[in-house]
Short mmCIF file of C-alpha atoms in Angstrom, two decimals:
data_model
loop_
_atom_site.label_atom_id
_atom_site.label_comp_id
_atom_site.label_asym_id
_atom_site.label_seq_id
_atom_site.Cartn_x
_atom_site.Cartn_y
_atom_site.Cartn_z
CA UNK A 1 9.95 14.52 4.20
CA UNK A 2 11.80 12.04 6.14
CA UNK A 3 10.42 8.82 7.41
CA UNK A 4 10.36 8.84 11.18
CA UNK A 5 12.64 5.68 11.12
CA UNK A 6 15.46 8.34 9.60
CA UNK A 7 14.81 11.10 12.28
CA UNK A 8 15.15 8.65 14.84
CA UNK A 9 18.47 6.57 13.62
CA UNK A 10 19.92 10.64 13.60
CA UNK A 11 18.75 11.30 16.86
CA UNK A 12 20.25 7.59 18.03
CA UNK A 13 23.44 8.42 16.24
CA UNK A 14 23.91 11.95 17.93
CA UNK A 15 23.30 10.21 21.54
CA UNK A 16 20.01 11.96 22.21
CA UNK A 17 19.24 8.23 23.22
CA UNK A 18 20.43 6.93 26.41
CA UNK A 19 18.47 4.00 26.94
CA UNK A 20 17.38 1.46 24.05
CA UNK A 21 13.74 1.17 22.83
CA UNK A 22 13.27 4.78 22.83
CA UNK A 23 13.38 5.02 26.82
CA UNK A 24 15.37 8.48 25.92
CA UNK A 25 12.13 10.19 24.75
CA UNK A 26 10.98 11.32 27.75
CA UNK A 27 14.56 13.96 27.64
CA UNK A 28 13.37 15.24 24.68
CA UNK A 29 12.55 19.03 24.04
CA UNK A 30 8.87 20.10 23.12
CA UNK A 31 10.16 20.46 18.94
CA UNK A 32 11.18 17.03 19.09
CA UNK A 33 7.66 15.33 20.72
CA UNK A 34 5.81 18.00 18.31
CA UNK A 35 7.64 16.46 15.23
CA UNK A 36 6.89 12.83 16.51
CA UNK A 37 3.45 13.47 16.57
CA UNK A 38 3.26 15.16 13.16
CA UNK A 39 5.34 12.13 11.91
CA UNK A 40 2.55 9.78 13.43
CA UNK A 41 -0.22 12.17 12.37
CA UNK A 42 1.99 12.15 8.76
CA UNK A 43 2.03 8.34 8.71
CA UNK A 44 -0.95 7.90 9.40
CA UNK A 45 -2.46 10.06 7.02
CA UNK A 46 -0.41 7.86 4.11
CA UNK A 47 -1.84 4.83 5.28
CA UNK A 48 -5.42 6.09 4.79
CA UNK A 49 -4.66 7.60 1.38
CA UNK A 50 -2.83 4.68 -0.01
CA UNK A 51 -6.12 2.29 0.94
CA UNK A 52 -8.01 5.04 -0.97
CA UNK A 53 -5.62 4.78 -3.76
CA UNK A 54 -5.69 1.31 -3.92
CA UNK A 55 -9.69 1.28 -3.70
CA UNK A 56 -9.49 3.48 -6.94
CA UNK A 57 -6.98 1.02 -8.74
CA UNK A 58 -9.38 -1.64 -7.95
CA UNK A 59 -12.55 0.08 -9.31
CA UNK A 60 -10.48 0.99 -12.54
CA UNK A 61 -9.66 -2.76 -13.01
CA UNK A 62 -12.99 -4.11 -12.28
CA UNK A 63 -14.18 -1.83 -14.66
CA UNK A 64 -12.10 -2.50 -17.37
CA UNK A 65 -12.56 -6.59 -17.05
CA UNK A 66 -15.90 -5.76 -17.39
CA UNK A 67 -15.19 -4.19 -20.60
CA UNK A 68 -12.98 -6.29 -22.17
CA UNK A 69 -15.78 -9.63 -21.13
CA UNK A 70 -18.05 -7.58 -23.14
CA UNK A 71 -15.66 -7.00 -26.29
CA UNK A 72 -15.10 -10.45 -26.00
CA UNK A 73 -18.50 -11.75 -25.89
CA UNK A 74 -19.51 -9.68 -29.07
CA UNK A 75 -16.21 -10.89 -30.57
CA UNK A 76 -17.28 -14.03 -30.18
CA UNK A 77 -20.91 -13.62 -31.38
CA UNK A 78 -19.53 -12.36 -34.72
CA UNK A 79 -16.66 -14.58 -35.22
CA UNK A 80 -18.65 -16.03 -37.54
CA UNK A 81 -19.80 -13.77 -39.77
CA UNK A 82 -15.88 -13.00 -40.38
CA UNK A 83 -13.62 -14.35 -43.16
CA UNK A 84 -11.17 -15.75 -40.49
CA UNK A 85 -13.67 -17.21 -37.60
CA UNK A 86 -10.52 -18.79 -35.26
CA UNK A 87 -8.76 -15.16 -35.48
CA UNK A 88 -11.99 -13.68 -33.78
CA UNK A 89 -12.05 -17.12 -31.33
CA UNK A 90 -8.42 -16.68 -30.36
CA UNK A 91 -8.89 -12.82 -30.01
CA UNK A 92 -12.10 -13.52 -27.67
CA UNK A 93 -10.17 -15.83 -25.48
CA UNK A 94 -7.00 -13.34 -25.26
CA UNK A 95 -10.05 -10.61 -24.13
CA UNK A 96 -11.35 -13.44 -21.26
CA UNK A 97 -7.77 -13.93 -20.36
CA UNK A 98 -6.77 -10.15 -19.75
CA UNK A 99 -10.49 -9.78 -18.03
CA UNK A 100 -9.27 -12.40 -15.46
CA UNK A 101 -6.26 -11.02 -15.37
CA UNK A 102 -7.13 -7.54 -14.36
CA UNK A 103 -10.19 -9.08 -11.77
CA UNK A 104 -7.26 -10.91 -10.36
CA UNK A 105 -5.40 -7.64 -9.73
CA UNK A 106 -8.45 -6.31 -7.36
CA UNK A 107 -8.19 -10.11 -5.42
CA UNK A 108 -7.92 -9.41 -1.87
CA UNK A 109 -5.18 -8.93 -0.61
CA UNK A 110 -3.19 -8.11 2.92
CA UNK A 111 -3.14 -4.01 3.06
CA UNK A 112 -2.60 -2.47 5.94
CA UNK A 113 -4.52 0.00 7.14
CA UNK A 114 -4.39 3.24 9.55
CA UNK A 115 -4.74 2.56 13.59
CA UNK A 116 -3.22 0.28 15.62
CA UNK A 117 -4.83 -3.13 17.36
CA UNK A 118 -5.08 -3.21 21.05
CA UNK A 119 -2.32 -6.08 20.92
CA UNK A 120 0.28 -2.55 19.40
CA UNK A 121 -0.27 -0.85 22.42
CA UNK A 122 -0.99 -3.66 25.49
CA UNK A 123 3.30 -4.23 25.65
CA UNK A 124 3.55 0.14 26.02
CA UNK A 125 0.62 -0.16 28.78
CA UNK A 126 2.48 -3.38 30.80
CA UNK A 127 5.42 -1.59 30.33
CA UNK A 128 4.79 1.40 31.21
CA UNK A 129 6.46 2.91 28.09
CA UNK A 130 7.24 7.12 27.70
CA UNK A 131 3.96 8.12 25.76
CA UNK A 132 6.42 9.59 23.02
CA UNK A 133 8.44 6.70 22.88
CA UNK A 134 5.14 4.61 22.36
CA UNK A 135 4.16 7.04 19.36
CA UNK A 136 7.82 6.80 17.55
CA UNK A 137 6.83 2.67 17.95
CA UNK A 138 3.90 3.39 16.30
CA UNK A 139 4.98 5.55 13.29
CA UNK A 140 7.90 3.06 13.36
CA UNK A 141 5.35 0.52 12.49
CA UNK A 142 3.57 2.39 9.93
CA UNK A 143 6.10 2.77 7.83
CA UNK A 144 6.55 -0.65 8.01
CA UNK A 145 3.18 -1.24 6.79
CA UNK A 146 3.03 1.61 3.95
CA UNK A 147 5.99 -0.08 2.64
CA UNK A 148 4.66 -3.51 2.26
CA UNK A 149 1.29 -1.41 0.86
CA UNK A 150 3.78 0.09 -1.86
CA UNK A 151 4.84 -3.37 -2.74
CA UNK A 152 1.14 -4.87 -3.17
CA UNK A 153 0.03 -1.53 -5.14
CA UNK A 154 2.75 -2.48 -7.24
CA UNK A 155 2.94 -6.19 -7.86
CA UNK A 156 -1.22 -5.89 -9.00
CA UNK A 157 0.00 -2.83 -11.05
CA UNK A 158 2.48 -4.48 -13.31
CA UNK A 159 -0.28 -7.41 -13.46
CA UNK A 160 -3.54 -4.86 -14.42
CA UNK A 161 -1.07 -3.46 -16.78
CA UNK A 162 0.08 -6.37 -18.40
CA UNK A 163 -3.63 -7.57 -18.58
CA UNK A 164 -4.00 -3.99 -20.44
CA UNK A 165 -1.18 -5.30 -22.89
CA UNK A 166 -2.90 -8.40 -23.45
CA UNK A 167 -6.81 -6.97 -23.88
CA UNK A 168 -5.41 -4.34 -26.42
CA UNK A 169 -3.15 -7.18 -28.57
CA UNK A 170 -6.03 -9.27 -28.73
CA UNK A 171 -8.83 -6.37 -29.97
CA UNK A 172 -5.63 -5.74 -32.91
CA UNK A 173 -5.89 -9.51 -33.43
CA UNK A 174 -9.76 -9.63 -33.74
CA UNK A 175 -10.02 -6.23 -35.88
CA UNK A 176 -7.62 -7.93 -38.36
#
């Protein structure tokens, strides 16, 4: 599936366009405004899947520091009844760290979600913008924002996962 910026840079570079900021939309055919809606309807549906997604992540982490505080606590509330007490303490701390570390991965953070702001649309409205023209601004927009969603999903996935890494080394440590 293309991203609507793509369709329209091919339709800009086959001089559909004749005016800049989409004033050409009102020339097209009924296939082209169908596809712009299905690309808004398309982009729109991402938006509201990838906050879903990111709500799951979230639980998944929150859950998991929750279980690693609690392997930790009892780690430390045996460390000494083992032969090596400052193992267990350093394996209890590496648990608290990778807790923290995966309840920071859930900290709020800027996601976009689906719909636009009054503030989006006012400029069409003063303007008095081609209604498709306003919707291939919108999708425009949303990929904007599912891109900069991809990029949070993945900078607090790299840091759940390395609080994964150090949860698990630490339980090794401790069961030594």
């Amino acid at each position: 599936i293309l991203r609507v910026t793509e369709i329209i840079s091919r339709w800009r570079r086959s001089g559909f366009f004749r005016h800049n900021n989409h004033q050409g939309a009102c020339l097209m055919n009924d296939n082209q405004k169908q596809i712009i809606l299905e690309a808004l309807r398309h982009s729109e549906i991402r938006l509201v899947e990838l906050g879903n997604l990111a709500s799951a992540a979230d639980q998944r982490a929150m859950a998991f520091a929750g279980m690693s505080s609690v392997i930790a606590t009892i780690s430390i509330g045996f460390a000494t009844n083992t032969p090596l007490p400052a193992v267990n303490y350093a394996g209890s701390i590496g648990g608290i760290l990778g807790a923290l570390m995966a309840a920071t991965s859930c900290k709020p953070r800027e996601f976009h979600v689906a719909g636009h702001l009054w503030d989006c649309w006012k400029g069409h409205v003063d303007d008095n913008d081609d209604f498709h023209s306003v919707l291939i601004s919108q999708a425009e927009e949303n990929d904007d924002r599912i891109e900069k969603n991809m990029a949070s999903l993945e900078q607090n996935g790299r840091l759940f996962k390395n609080s994964m890494f150090i949860v698990t080394a630490s339980i090794l440590l401790t069961g030594l």
